[in-house]
Amino acid sequence: MNEASLMPFLAFHIPTWGIVTIIVLAVIAILLFVLYHFGSKMQKRQEETQAQMQANSQVVSMLIIDKKRMPIKDAGLPKMVTDQVPKYMRRAKLPIVKVKAGPQTMNMICDEKIFDQIPVKKEVKAVVSGLYITSVKGLHAPLEKRPEKKKFSQKIKDKLSSMTEPEQAEPKKKKKKK
C-alpha cells in the first residue's frame, strides 16, 4: 500500500487514552450484557422451582424445638440433600429449624424471609415442601412480630435526643433547703 491510500486514516489520529477508554467501555458493555442474560435465566429457573414448591406444599402442625444458622454440612440433613447442594453453597450458612412433626424429630431448611418470625418452643402450622418451610402461622395464638431493627442513622438520632433531654431538664432542679 502506498502512503496516499493511508492518508485518510492518518489524518484521524486517536490518542492512546481514547483507545483505552473505548476498549474499557466495550468490555463493560459486554459484561453487562452477559450479566443481564445470566440474571434473566436464573430468574426463570427460580420462578419454576417456586411453582414446583407451591404445587408440592402441604400444611403441617409442628413444634419448633430450635432454630439457628449453620452450614449445610453441619445441619444434620440427609446425605441425599447435602449431595444435591452446589459446591459454592456448601459453606454458606442456612437457616435451619429443628422441629418435631408428629412422632418424628427432624431438621428442616427455612425460608430466609420467615426465619425471624418463627417462635422457639411453640407449636405452629407451617407450609412445608419436602424439607423446606415456606411460611408459618401460630397454631394457638398469632405469632409475635419482632420490632424492626433500627438503622444506624436512627440509633444516632435517638442517642442525640436522649443526650439533649437531660440538659433541658437541668434548669428545673429544686433548690436545696437550708
CSV table of N, CA and C in Angstrom, one decimal:
chain,number,residue,atom,x,y,z
A,1,MET,N,0.8,-1.2,0.0
A,1,MET,CA,0.0,0.0,0.0
A,1,MET,C,0.9,1.2,0.0
A,2,ASN,N,0.4,2.2,-0.7
A,2,ASN,CA,1.2,3.5,-0.7
A,2,ASN,C,0.7,4.4,0.4
A,3,GLU,N,1.4,5.5,0.6
A,3,GLU,CA,1.1,6.4,1.6
A,3,GLU,C,-0.1,7.2,1.3
A,4,ALA,N,-0.4,7.4,0.0
A,4,ALA,CA,-1.6,8.2,-0.4
A,4,ALA,C,-2.9,7.5,0.0
A,5,SER,N,-3.0,6.2,-0.1
A,5,SER,CA,-4.2,5.5,0.2
A,5,SER,C,-4.4,5.4,1.8
A,6,LEU,N,-3.3,5.6,2.6
A,6,LEU,CA,-3.5,5.6,4.0
A,6,LEU,C,-3.7,7.0,4.6
A,7,MET,N,-3.7,8.0,3.7
A,7,MET,CA,-3.8,9.4,4.2
A,7,MET,C,-5.1,9.7,5.0
A,8,PRO,N,-6.2,9.2,4.5
A,8,PRO,CA,-7.4,9.5,5.3
A,8,PRO,C,-7.4,8.9,6.7
A,9,PHE,N,-6.7,7.7,6.9
A,9,PHE,CA,-6.6,7.1,8.2
A,9,PHE,C,-5.6,7.8,9.1
A,10,LEU,N,-4.6,8.3,8.5
A,10,LEU,CA,-3.5,9.0,9.3
A,10,LEU,C,-4.0,10.4,9.7
A,11,ALA,N,-4.9,11.0,9.0
A,11,ALA,CA,-5.4,12.3,9.3
A,11,ALA,C,-6.3,12.3,10.6
A,12,PHE,N,-6.9,11.1,10.8
A,12,PHE,CA,-7.8,11.0,12.0
A,12,PHE,C,-7.0,10.2,13.1
A,13,HIS,N,-6.3,10.9,13.9
A,13,HIS,CA,-5.5,10.2,14.9
A,13,HIS,C,-6.2,10.2,16.3
A,14,ILE,N,-6.3,9.0,16.9
A,14,ILE,CA,-7.0,8.9,18.3
A,14,ILE,C,-5.8,8.8,19.3
A,15,PRO,N,-5.9,9.6,20.3
A,15,PRO,CA,-4.8,9.4,21.3
A,15,PRO,C,-4.9,8.1,22.1
A,16,THR,N,-3.9,7.7,22.7
A,16,THR,CA,-3.8,6.4,23.4
A,16,THR,C,-4.9,6.3,24.5
A,17,TRP,N,-5.1,7.3,25.3
A,17,TRP,CA,-6.1,7.2,26.3
A,17,TRP,C,-7.5,7.1,25.7
A,18,GLY,N,-7.7,7.6,24.5
A,18,GLY,CA,-9.0,7.4,23.9
A,18,GLY,C,-9.3,6.0,23.5
A,19,ILE,N,-8.2,5.3,22.9
A,19,ILE,CA,-8.3,3.9,22.6
A,19,ILE,C,-8.6,3.1,23.8
A,20,VAL,N,-7.8,3.3,24.9
A,20,VAL,CA,-8.0,2.6,26.1
A,20,VAL,C,-9.4,2.8,26.6
A,21,THR,N,-9.9,4.0,26.6
A,21,THR,CA,-11.3,4.2,27.1
A,21,THR,C,-12.3,3.5,26.3
A,22,ILE,N,-12.2,3.5,25.0
A,22,ILE,CA,-13.1,2.7,24.1
A,22,ILE,C,-13.1,1.2,24.4
A,23,ILE,N,-11.9,0.7,24.6
A,23,ILE,CA,-11.8,-0.7,24.9
A,23,ILE,C,-12.4,-1.1,26.3
A,24,VAL,N,-12.2,-0.2,27.3
A,24,VAL,CA,-12.8,-0.4,28.6
A,24,VAL,C,-14.3,-0.4,28.5
A,25,LEU,N,-14.8,0.6,27.8
A,25,LEU,CA,-16.3,0.7,27.7
A,25,LEU,C,-16.9,-0.5,26.9
A,26,ALA,N,-16.2,-1.0,25.9
A,26,ALA,CA,-16.7,-2.2,25.2
A,26,ALA,C,-16.7,-3.4,26.1
A,27,VAL,N,-15.7,-3.6,26.9
A,27,VAL,CA,-15.6,-4.7,27.9
A,27,VAL,C,-16.7,-4.6,28.9
A,28,ILE,N,-17.0,-3.4,29.4
A,28,ILE,CA,-18.0,-3.2,30.4
A,28,ILE,C,-19.4,-3.5,29.8
A,29,ALA,N,-19.6,-3.0,28.5
A,29,ALA,CA,-20.9,-3.3,27.8
A,29,ALA,C,-21.1,-4.8,27.7
A,30,ILE,N,-20.0,-5.5,27.3
A,30,ILE,CA,-20.1,-7.0,27.1
A,30,ILE,C,-20.5,-7.6,28.5
A,31,LEU,N,-19.8,-7.2,29.5
A,31,LEU,CA,-20.1,-7.8,30.9
A,31,LEU,C,-21.5,-7.5,31.3
A,32,LEU,N,-22.0,-6.3,31.1
A,32,LEU,CA,-23.4,-6.0,31.4
A,32,LEU,C,-24.4,-6.9,30.6
A,33,PHE,N,-24.1,-7.1,29.4
A,33,PHE,CA,-24.9,-7.9,28.5
A,33,PHE,C,-25.0,-9.4,29.0
A,34,VAL,N,-23.8,-9.9,29.4
A,34,VAL,CA,-23.7,-11.3,29.9
A,34,VAL,C,-24.4,-11.4,31.2
A,35,LEU,N,-24.2,-10.4,32.1
A,35,LEU,CA,-24.9,-10.5,33.4
A,35,LEU,C,-26.4,-10.4,33.3
A,36,TYR,N,-26.9,-9.6,32.3
A,36,TYR,CA,-28.3,-9.5,32.1
A,36,TYR,C,-28.9,-10.8,31.7
A,37,HIS,N,-28.3,-11.5,30.7
A,37,HIS,CA,-28.8,-12.7,30.3
A,37,HIS,C,-28.7,-13.8,31.4
A,38,PHE,N,-27.6,-13.8,32.1
A,38,PHE,CA,-27.4,-14.8,33.2
A,38,PHE,C,-28.5,-14.5,34.3
A,39,GLY,N,-28.8,-13.3,34.6
A,39,GLY,CA,-29.8,-12.9,35.6
A,39,GLY,C,-31.2,-13.3,35.2
A,40,SER,N,-31.5,-13.1,33.9
A,40,SER,CA,-32.8,-13.5,33.5
A,40,SER,C,-33.0,-15.0,33.4
A,41,LYS,N,-32.0,-15.7,33.1
A,41,LYS,CA,-32.0,-17.2,33.1
A,41,LYS,C,-32.2,-17.7,34.5
A,42,MET,N,-31.5,-17.1,35.5
A,42,MET,CA,-31.6,-17.5,36.9
A,42,MET,C,-33.0,-17.2,37.4
A,43,GLN,N,-33.5,-16.1,37.0
A,43,GLN,CA,-34.9,-15.7,37.5
A,43,GLN,C,-35.9,-16.6,37.0
A,44,LYS,N,-35.8,-17.0,35.7
A,44,LYS,CA,-36.8,-18.0,35.2
A,44,LYS,C,-36.7,-19.3,36.0
A,45,ARG,N,-35.4,-19.8,36.3
A,45,ARG,CA,-35.2,-21.0,37.0
A,45,ARG,C,-35.8,-20.9,38.4
A,46,GLN,N,-35.7,-19.8,39.0
A,46,GLN,CA,-36.2,-19.6,40.4
A,46,GLN,C,-37.7,-19.6,40.3
A,47,GLU,N,-38.3,-19.0,39.3
A,47,GLU,CA,-39.8,-19.0,39.2
A,47,GLU,C,-40.3,-20.4,39.0
A,48,GLU,N,-39.6,-21.2,38.2
A,48,GLU,CA,-40.0,-22.6,38.0
A,48,GLU,C,-40.0,-23.4,39.3
A,49,THR,N,-38.9,-23.3,40.1
A,49,THR,CA,-38.8,-24.0,41.3
A,49,THR,C,-39.8,-23.5,42.3
A,50,GLN,N,-40.1,-22.2,42.3
A,50,GLN,CA,-41.1,-21.7,43.3
A,50,GLN,C,-42.5,-22.3,42.9
A,51,ALA,N,-42.8,-22.4,41.7
A,51,ALA,CA,-44.0,-23.0,41.3
A,51,ALA,C,-44.1,-24.5,41.7
A,52,GLN,N,-43.0,-25.2,41.5
A,52,GLN,CA,-43.0,-26.6,41.9
A,52,GLN,C,-43.1,-26.7,43.4
A,53,MET,N,-42.5,-25.9,44.2
A,53,MET,CA,-42.6,-25.9,45.6
A,53,MET,C,-44.0,-25.6,46.1
A,54,GLN,N,-44.7,-24.7,45.4
A,54,GLN,CA,-46.1,-24.4,45.8
A,54,GLN,C,-47.0,-25.6,45.5
A,55,ALA,N,-46.7,-26.2,44.4
A,55,ALA,CA,-47.5,-27.4,44.0
A,55,ALA,C,-47.4,-28.6,44.9
A,56,ASN,N,-46.2,-28.7,45.5
A,56,ASN,CA,-45.9,-29.8,46.4
A,56,ASN,C,-46.0,-29.5,47.9
A,57,SER,N,-46.5,-28.3,48.2
A,57,SER,CA,-46.6,-27.9,49.6
A,57,SER,C,-47.8,-28.5,50.3
A,58,GLN,N,-47.6,-28.6,51.6
A,58,GLN,CA,-48.7,-29.1,52.5
A,58,GLN,C,-48.6,-28.5,53.8
A,59,VAL,N,-49.7,-28.3,54.5
A,59,VAL,CA,-49.7,-27.7,55.8
A,59,VAL,C,-49.5,-28.8,56.9
A,60,VAL,N,-48.5,-28.5,57.8
A,60,VAL,CA,-48.2,-29.5,58.8
A,60,VAL,C,-48.2,-28.7,60.2
A,61,SER,N,-48.7,-29.4,61.2
A,61,SER,CA,-48.6,-28.8,62.6
A,61,SER,C,-47.3,-29.4,63.2
A,62,MET,N,-46.5,-28.5,63.7
A,62,MET,CA,-45.2,-28.9,64.3
A,62,MET,C,-44.8,-28.1,65.5
A,63,LEU,N,-43.9,-28.7,66.3
A,63,LEU,CA,-43.4,-28.0,67.4
A,63,LEU,C,-42.0,-27.6,67.1
A,64,ILE,N,-41.7,-26.3,67.2
A,64,ILE,CA,-40.3,-25.8,66.9
A,64,ILE,C,-39.5,-26.0,68.1
A,65,ILE,N,-38.4,-26.8,68.0
A,65,ILE,CA,-37.5,-27.1,69.1
A,65,ILE,C,-36.4,-26.0,69.2
A,66,ASP,N,-35.8,-25.8,68.0
A,66,ASP,CA,-34.6,-24.9,68.0
A,66,ASP,C,-34.5,-24.3,66.6
A,67,LYS,N,-33.8,-23.2,66.5
A,67,LYS,CA,-33.5,-22.6,65.2
A,67,LYS,C,-32.2,-21.9,65.2
A,68,LYS,N,-31.4,-22.1,64.1
A,68,LYS,CA,-30.1,-21.4,64.0
A,68,LYS,C,-29.6,-21.4,62.6
A,69,ARG,N,-28.6,-20.5,62.4
A,69,ARG,CA,-28.0,-20.5,61.0
A,69,ARG,C,-26.7,-21.3,61.1
A,70,MET,N,-26.6,-22.3,60.2
A,70,MET,CA,-25.4,-23.1,60.2
A,70,MET,C,-25.1,-23.6,58.8
A,71,PRO,N,-23.8,-24.1,58.6
A,71,PRO,CA,-23.5,-24.6,57.2
A,71,PRO,C,-24.3,-25.9,57.0
A,72,ILE,N,-24.6,-26.2,55.8
A,72,ILE,CA,-25.4,-27.3,55.5
A,72,ILE,C,-24.8,-28.7,55.8
A,73,LYS,N,-23.4,-28.7,55.9
A,73,LYS,CA,-22.8,-30.0,56.2
A,73,LYS,C,-22.9,-30.3,57.7
A,74,ASP,N,-23.1,-29.2,58.6
A,74,ASP,CA,-23.3,-29.4,60.0
A,74,ASP,C,-24.8,-29.5,60.4
A,75,ALA,N,-25.7,-29.3,59.5
A,75,ALA,CA,-27.1,-29.2,59.8
A,75,ALA,C,-27.8,-30.5,60.2
A,76,GLY,N,-27.2,-31.6,59.8
A,76,GLY,CA,-27.8,-32.9,60.1
A,76,GLY,C,-28.9,-33.3,59.1
A,77,LEU,N,-28.8,-32.8,57.9
A,77,LEU,CA,-29.8,-33.1,56.9
A,77,LEU,C,-29.3,-34.4,56.2
A,78,PRO,N,-30.3,-35.1,55.5
A,78,PRO,CA,-29.9,-36.3,54.9
A,78,PRO,C,-28.8,-36.2,53.8
A,79,LYS,N,-28.0,-37.2,53.6
A,79,LYS,CA,-26.9,-37.2,52.7
A,79,LYS,C,-27.3,-36.8,51.3
A,80,MET,N,-28.5,-37.3,50.9
A,80,MET,CA,-29.0,-37.0,49.6
A,80,MET,C,-29.2,-35.5,49.4
A,81,VAL,N,-29.7,-34.8,50.4
A,81,VAL,CA,-29.9,-33.4,50.3
A,81,VAL,C,-28.5,-32.7,50.2
A,82,THR,N,-27.6,-33.0,51.0
A,82,THR,CA,-26.3,-32.3,51.0
A,82,THR,C,-25.5,-32.6,49.7
A,83,ASP,N,-25.8,-33.8,49.1
A,83,ASP,CA,-25.1,-34.0,47.8
A,83,ASP,C,-25.7,-33.2,46.7
A,84,GLN,N,-26.9,-32.8,46.8
A,84,GLN,CA,-27.6,-32.0,45.7
A,84,GLN,C,-27.2,-30.5,45.8
A,85,VAL,N,-26.7,-30.1,46.9
A,85,VAL,CA,-26.4,-28.7,47.0
A,85,VAL,C,-25.2,-28.4,46.2
A,86,PRO,N,-25.2,-27.2,45.5
A,86,PRO,CA,-24.0,-26.9,44.7
A,86,PRO,C,-22.8,-26.6,45.6
A,87,LYS,N,-21.6,-26.9,45.1
A,87,LYS,CA,-20.4,-26.8,45.9
A,87,LYS,C,-20.2,-25.4,46.4
A,88,TYR,N,-20.5,-24.3,45.7
A,88,TYR,CA,-20.3,-23.0,46.2
A,88,TYR,C,-21.2,-22.6,47.3
A,89,MET,N,-22.3,-23.4,47.5
A,89,MET,CA,-23.3,-23.1,48.6
A,89,MET,C,-23.0,-24.0,49.9
A,90,ARG,N,-22.1,-24.9,49.8
A,90,ARG,CA,-21.9,-25.9,50.9
A,90,ARG,C,-21.4,-25.2,52.2
A,91,ARG,N,-20.6,-24.1,52.0
A,91,ARG,CA,-20.1,-23.4,53.2
A,91,ARG,C,-21.0,-22.3,53.7
A,92,ALA,N,-22.0,-21.9,52.9
A,92,ALA,CA,-22.9,-20.8,53.2
A,92,ALA,C,-23.8,-21.3,54.4
A,93,LYS,N,-24.1,-20.4,55.3
A,93,LYS,CA,-24.9,-20.7,56.4
A,93,LYS,C,-26.4,-20.5,56.0
A,94,LEU,N,-27.1,-21.6,56.3
A,94,LEU,CA,-28.6,-21.6,56.0
A,94,LEU,C,-29.4,-21.6,57.3
A,95,PRO,N,-30.6,-21.0,57.2
A,95,PRO,CA,-31.5,-21.1,58.4
A,95,PRO,C,-32.0,-22.5,58.6
A,96,ILE,N,-31.6,-23.1,59.6
A,96,ILE,CA,-32.0,-24.5,59.9
A,96,ILE,C,-32.9,-24.5,61.2
A,97,VAL,N,-34.0,-25.2,61.1
A,97,VAL,CA,-35.0,-25.3,62.2
A,97,VAL,C,-35.2,-26.7,62.6
A,98,LYS,N,-35.0,-27.0,63.9
A,98,LYS,CA,-35.2,-28.4,64.4
A,98,LYS,C,-36.6,-28.4,64.9
A,99,VAL,N,-37.4,-29.4,64.3
A,99,VAL,CA,-38.8,-29.5,64.6
A,99,VAL,C,-39.2,-30.9,65.0
A,100,LYS,N,-40.4,-31.0,65.6
A,100,LYS,CA,-41.0,-32.2,65.9
A,100,LYS,C,-42.4,-32.2,65.3
A,101,ALA,N,-42.5,-33.0,64.2
A,101,ALA,CA,-43.7,-33.1,63.5
A,101,ALA,C,-44.3,-34.5,63.7
A,102,GLY,N,-45.3,-34.6,64.5
A,102,GLY,CA,-45.8,-35.9,64.9
A,102,GLY,C,-44.8,-36.6,65.8
A,103,PRO,N,-44.5,-37.9,65.6
A,103,PRO,CA,-43.6,-38.6,66.5
A,103,PRO,C,-42.1,-38.4,66.0
A,104,GLN,N,-41.9,-37.7,64.9
A,104,GLN,CA,-40.6,-37.6,64.3
A,104,GLN,C,-39.9,-36.3,64.6
A,105,THR,N,-38.7,-36.3,65.0
A,105,THR,CA,-37.9,-35.1,65.1
A,105,THR,C,-36.9,-35.0,63.9
A,106,MET,N,-36.9,-33.8,63.3
A,106,MET,CA,-36.1,-33.7,62.1
A,106,MET,C,-35.6,-32.2,62.0
A,107,ASN,N,-34.6,-32.0,61.2
A,107,ASN,CA,-34.1,-30.7,60.8
A,107,ASN,C,-34.6,-30.3,59.5
A,108,MET,N,-35.0,-29.1,59.4
A,108,MET,CA,-35.6,-28.6,58.1
A,108,MET,C,-34.9,-27.3,57.8
A,109,ILE,N,-34.9,-27.0,56.5
A,109,ILE,CA,-34.4,-25.7,56.0
A,109,ILE,C,-35.6,-24.7,56.0
A,110,CYS,N,-35.3,-23.5,56.4
A,110,CYS,CA,-36.4,-22.5,56.4
A,110,CYS,C,-36.1,-21.4,55.4
A,111,ASP,N,-37.2,-20.8,55.0
A,111,ASP,CA,-37.1,-19.6,54.1
A,111,ASP,C,-36.5,-18.5,54.9
A,112,GLU,N,-35.5,-17.8,54.3
A,112,GLU,CA,-34.8,-16.7,54.9
A,112,GLU,C,-35.8,-15.6,55.4
A,113,LYS,N,-36.9,-15.3,54.6
A,113,LYS,CA,-37.8,-14.3,54.9
A,113,LYS,C,-38.6,-14.5,56.2
A,114,ILE,N,-38.8,-15.7,56.6
A,114,ILE,CA,-39.7,-16.0,57.7
A,114,ILE,C,-38.9,-16.5,58.9
A,115,PHE,N,-37.5,-16.7,58.8
A,115,PHE,CA,-36.7,-17.2,59.8
A,115,PHE,C,-36.9,-16.4,61.1
A,116,ASP,N,-36.9,-15.1,61.1
A,116,ASP,CA,-37.0,-14.3,62.3
A,116,ASP,C,-38.4,-14.4,62.9
A,117,GLN,N,-39.4,-14.8,62.2
A,117,GLN,CA,-40.8,-14.8,62.7
A,117,GLN,C,-41.1,-16.1,63.4
A,118,ILE,N,-40.3,-17.2,63.2
A,118,ILE,CA,-40.5,-18.5,63.8
A,118,ILE,C,-40.2,-18.4,65.3
A,119,PRO,N,-41.2,-18.8,66.1
A,119,PRO,CA,-41.0,-18.8,67.6
A,119,PRO,C,-40.4,-20.1,68.0
A,120,VAL,N,-39.5,-20.0,69.0
A,120,VAL,CA,-38.9,-21.2,69.5
A,120,VAL,C,-39.7,-21.8,70.6
A,121,LYS,N,-39.8,-23.1,70.7
A,121,LYS,CA,-40.5,-23.9,71.7
A,121,LYS,C,-42.0,-23.6,71.7
A,122,LYS,N,-42.6,-23.4,70.5
A,122,LYS,CA,-44.0,-23.2,70.4
A,122,LYS,C,-44.5,-24.0,69.2
A,123,GLU,N,-45.8,-24.3,69.2
A,123,GLU,CA,-46.4,-25.1,68.2
A,123,GLU,C,-47.0,-24.2,67.1
A,124,VAL,N,-46.7,-24.5,65.9
A,124,VAL,CA,-47.1,-23.7,64.7
A,124,VAL,C,-47.7,-24.6,63.6
A,125,LYS,N,-48.4,-23.9,62.7
A,125,LYS,CA,-48.8,-24.6,61.5
A,125,LYS,C,-47.9,-24.0,60.4
A,126,ALA,N,-47.2,-24.9,59.7
A,126,ALA,CA,-46.2,-24.4,58.7
A,126,ALA,C,-46.6,-25.0,57.4
A,127,VAL,N,-46.4,-24.3,56.3
A,127,VAL,CA,-46.5,-24.8,55.0
A,127,VAL,C,-45.1,-25.3,54.6
A,128,VAL,N,-45.1,-26.6,54.3
A,128,VAL,CA,-43.8,-27.3,54.1
A,128,VAL,C,-43.8,-28.0,52.7
A,129,SER,N,-42.7,-27.8,52.0
A,129,SER,CA,-42.5,-28.5,50.7
A,129,SER,C,-41.2,-29.3,50.9
A,130,GLY,N,-41.4,-30.6,51.1
A,130,GLY,CA,-40.2,-31.5,51.4
A,130,GLY,C,-39.6,-31.2,52.7
A,131,LEU,N,-38.4,-30.7,52.7
A,131,LEU,CA,-37.7,-30.3,53.9
A,131,LEU,C,-37.6,-28.8,54.0
A,132,TYR,N,-38.4,-28.1,53.3
A,132,TYR,CA,-38.3,-26.6,53.2
A,132,TYR,C,-39.5,-26.0,53.8
A,133,ILE,N,-39.4,-25.1,54.8
A,133,ILE,CA,-40.5,-24.4,55.4
A,133,ILE,C,-40.7,-23.1,54.6
A,134,THR,N,-41.9,-22.9,54.0
A,134,THR,CA,-42.1,-21.7,53.3
A,134,THR,C,-42.9,-20.6,54.0
A,135,SER,N,-43.8,-21.0,54.9
A,135,SER,CA,-44.5,-20.0,55.7
A,135,SER,C,-44.9,-20.6,57.0
A,136,VAL,N,-45.2,-19.7,58.0
A,136,VAL,CA,-45.6,-20.2,59.3
A,136,VAL,C,-46.7,-19.4,59.9
A,137,LYS,N,-47.6,-20.0,60.6
A,137,LYS,CA,-48.7,-19.4,61.3
A,137,LYS,C,-48.8,-19.9,62.7
A,138,GLY,N,-49.2,-19.1,63.6
A,138,GLY,CA,-49.3,-19.6,65.0
A,138,GLY,C,-50.5,-20.6,65.1
A,139,LEU,N,-50.3,-21.6,65.9
A,139,LEU,CA,-51.4,-22.6,66.0
A,139,LEU,C,-52.5,-22.2,67.0
A,140,HIS,N,-52.0,-21.7,68.2
A,140,HIS,CA,-53.0,-21.4,69.2
A,140,HIS,C,-53.2,-19.8,69.3
A,141,ALA,N,-52.2,-19.1,68.9
A,141,ALA,CA,-52.2,-17.6,69.0
A,141,ALA,C,-51.4,-17.1,67.8
A,142,PRO,N,-51.7,-15.9,67.5
A,142,PRO,CA,-50.9,-15.3,66.4
A,142,PRO,C,-49.4,-15.1,66.8
A,143,LEU,N,-48.5,-15.2,65.8
A,143,LEU,CA,-47.1,-15.1,66.0
A,143,LEU,C,-46.8,-13.6,66.5
A,144,GLU,N,-45.8,-13.5,67.4
A,144,GLU,CA,-45.4,-12.2,67.8
A,144,GLU,C,-44.5,-11.6,66.7
A,145,LYS,N,-44.8,-10.3,66.4
A,145,LYS,CA,-44.0,-9.6,65.5
A,145,LYS,C,-42.8,-9.0,66.2
A,146,ARG,N,-41.6,-9.2,65.8
A,146,ARG,CA,-40.5,-8.6,66.4
A,146,ARG,C,-40.3,-7.2,65.9
A,147,PRO,N,-39.8,-6.3,66.8
A,147,PRO,CA,-39.6,-5.0,66.4
A,147,PRO,C,-38.6,-4.9,65.3
A,148,GLU,N,-38.8,-4.0,64.3
A,148,GLU,CA,-37.8,-3.9,63.3
A,148,GLU,C,-36.5,-3.3,63.8
A,149,LYS,N,-35.4,-3.7,63.2
A,149,LYS,CA,-34.1,-3.2,63.6
A,149,LYS,C,-34.0,-1.8,63.2
A,150,LYS,N,-33.4,-1.0,64.1
A,150,LYS,CA,-33.2,0.4,63.8
A,150,LYS,C,-32.0,0.6,62.9
A,151,LYS,N,-32.1,1.5,62.0
A,151,LYS,CA,-30.9,1.8,61.1
A,151,LYS,C,-29.9,2.6,62.0
A,152,PHE,N,-28.7,2.6,61.5
A,152,PHE,CA,-27.6,3.3,62.1
A,152,PHE,C,-27.9,4.8,62.4
A,153,SER,N,-28.5,5.4,61.3
A,153,SER,CA,-28.8,6.8,61.5
A,153,SER,C,-29.9,7.1,62.5
A,154,GLN,N,-30.9,6.1,62.6
A,154,GLN,CA,-31.9,6.3,63.6
A,154,GLN,C,-31.4,6.1,65.0
A,155,LYS,N,-30.4,5.2,65.2
A,155,LYS,CA,-29.8,5.0,66.5
A,155,LYS,C,-29.0,6.3,67.0
A,156,ILE,N,-28.3,6.9,66.0
A,156,ILE,CA,-27.6,8.1,66.4
A,156,ILE,C,-28.6,9.2,66.7
A,157,LYS,N,-29.7,9.4,66.0
A,157,LYS,CA,-30.7,10.4,66.3
A,157,LYS,C,-31.3,10.2,67.7
A,158,ASP,N,-31.5,8.9,68.1
A,158,ASP,CA,-32.1,8.6,69.4
A,158,ASP,C,-31.1,8.9,70.5
A,159,LYS,N,-29.8,8.6,70.3
A,159,LYS,CA,-28.8,9.0,71.2
A,159,LYS,C,-28.6,10.5,71.4
A,160,LEU,N,-28.7,11.2,70.3
A,160,LEU,CA,-28.6,12.7,70.4
A,160,LEU,C,-29.8,13.3,71.1
A,161,SER,N,-30.9,12.7,70.9
A,161,SER,CA,-32.1,13.3,71.5
A,161,SER,C,-32.1,12.9,73.0
A,162,SER,N,-31.6,11.7,73.4
A,162,SER,CA,-31.5,11.4,74.8
A,162,SER,C,-30.5,12.2,75.5
A,163,MET,N,-29.4,12.6,74.8
A,163,MET,CA,-28.4,13.5,75.4
A,163,MET,C,-28.9,14.9,75.6
A,164,THR,N,-29.8,15.4,74.7
A,164,THR,CA,-30.3,16.8,74.9
A,164,THR,C,-31.4,16.9,75.9
A,165,GLU,N,-32.1,15.8,76.2
A,165,GLU,CA,-33.2,15.8,77.2
A,165,GLU,C,-32.7,16.1,78.6
A,166,PRO,N,-31.6,15.5,79.1
A,166,PRO,CA,-31.1,15.8,80.4
A,166,PRO,C,-30.7,17.3,80.5
A,167,GLU,N,-30.1,17.8,79.5
A,167,GLU,CA,-29.7,19.2,79.5
A,167,GLU,C,-30.9,20.2,79.6
A,168,GLN,N,-32.0,19.8,79.0
A,168,GLN,CA,-33.2,20.7,79.1
A,168,GLN,C,-33.8,20.5,80.5
A,169,ALA,N,-33.6,19.4,81.1
A,169,ALA,CA,-34.2,19.1,82.4
A,169,ALA,C,-33.4,19.8,83.6
A,170,GLU,N,-32.1,20.1,83.4
A,170,GLU,CA,-31.3,20.7,84.4
A,170,GLU,C,-31.8,22.0,85.0
A,171,PRO,N,-32.3,22.9,84.2
A,171,PRO,CA,-32.7,24.2,84.8
A,171,PRO,C,-33.9,24.0,85.8
A,172,LYS,N,-34.6,22.9,85.7
A,172,LYS,CA,-35.8,22.7,86.6
A,172,LYS,C,-35.4,22.0,87.9
A,173,LYS,N,-34.1,22.0,88.3
A,173,LYS,CA,-33.7,21.4,89.6
A,173,LYS,C,-34.3,22.2,90.7
A,174,LYS,N,-34.6,21.4,91.8
A,174,LYS,CA,-35.2,22.0,93.0
A,174,LYS,C,-34.0,22.7,93.8
A,175,LYS,N,-34.4,23.7,94.5
A,175,LYS,CA,-33.4,24.4,95.3
A,175,LYS,C,-33.3,23.7,96.7
A,176,LYS,N,-32.1,23.6,97.2
A,176,LYS,CA,-31.9,22.9,98.5
A,176,LYS,C,-32.3,23.8,99.6
A,177,LYS,N,-32.9,23.2,100.6
A,177,LYS,CA,-33.4,23.9,101.8
A,177,LYS,C,-32.3,24.0,102.8
A,178,LYS,N,-32.1,25.1,103.4
A,178,LYS,CA,-31.1,25.3,104.4
A,178,LYS,C,-31.6,25.2,105.8
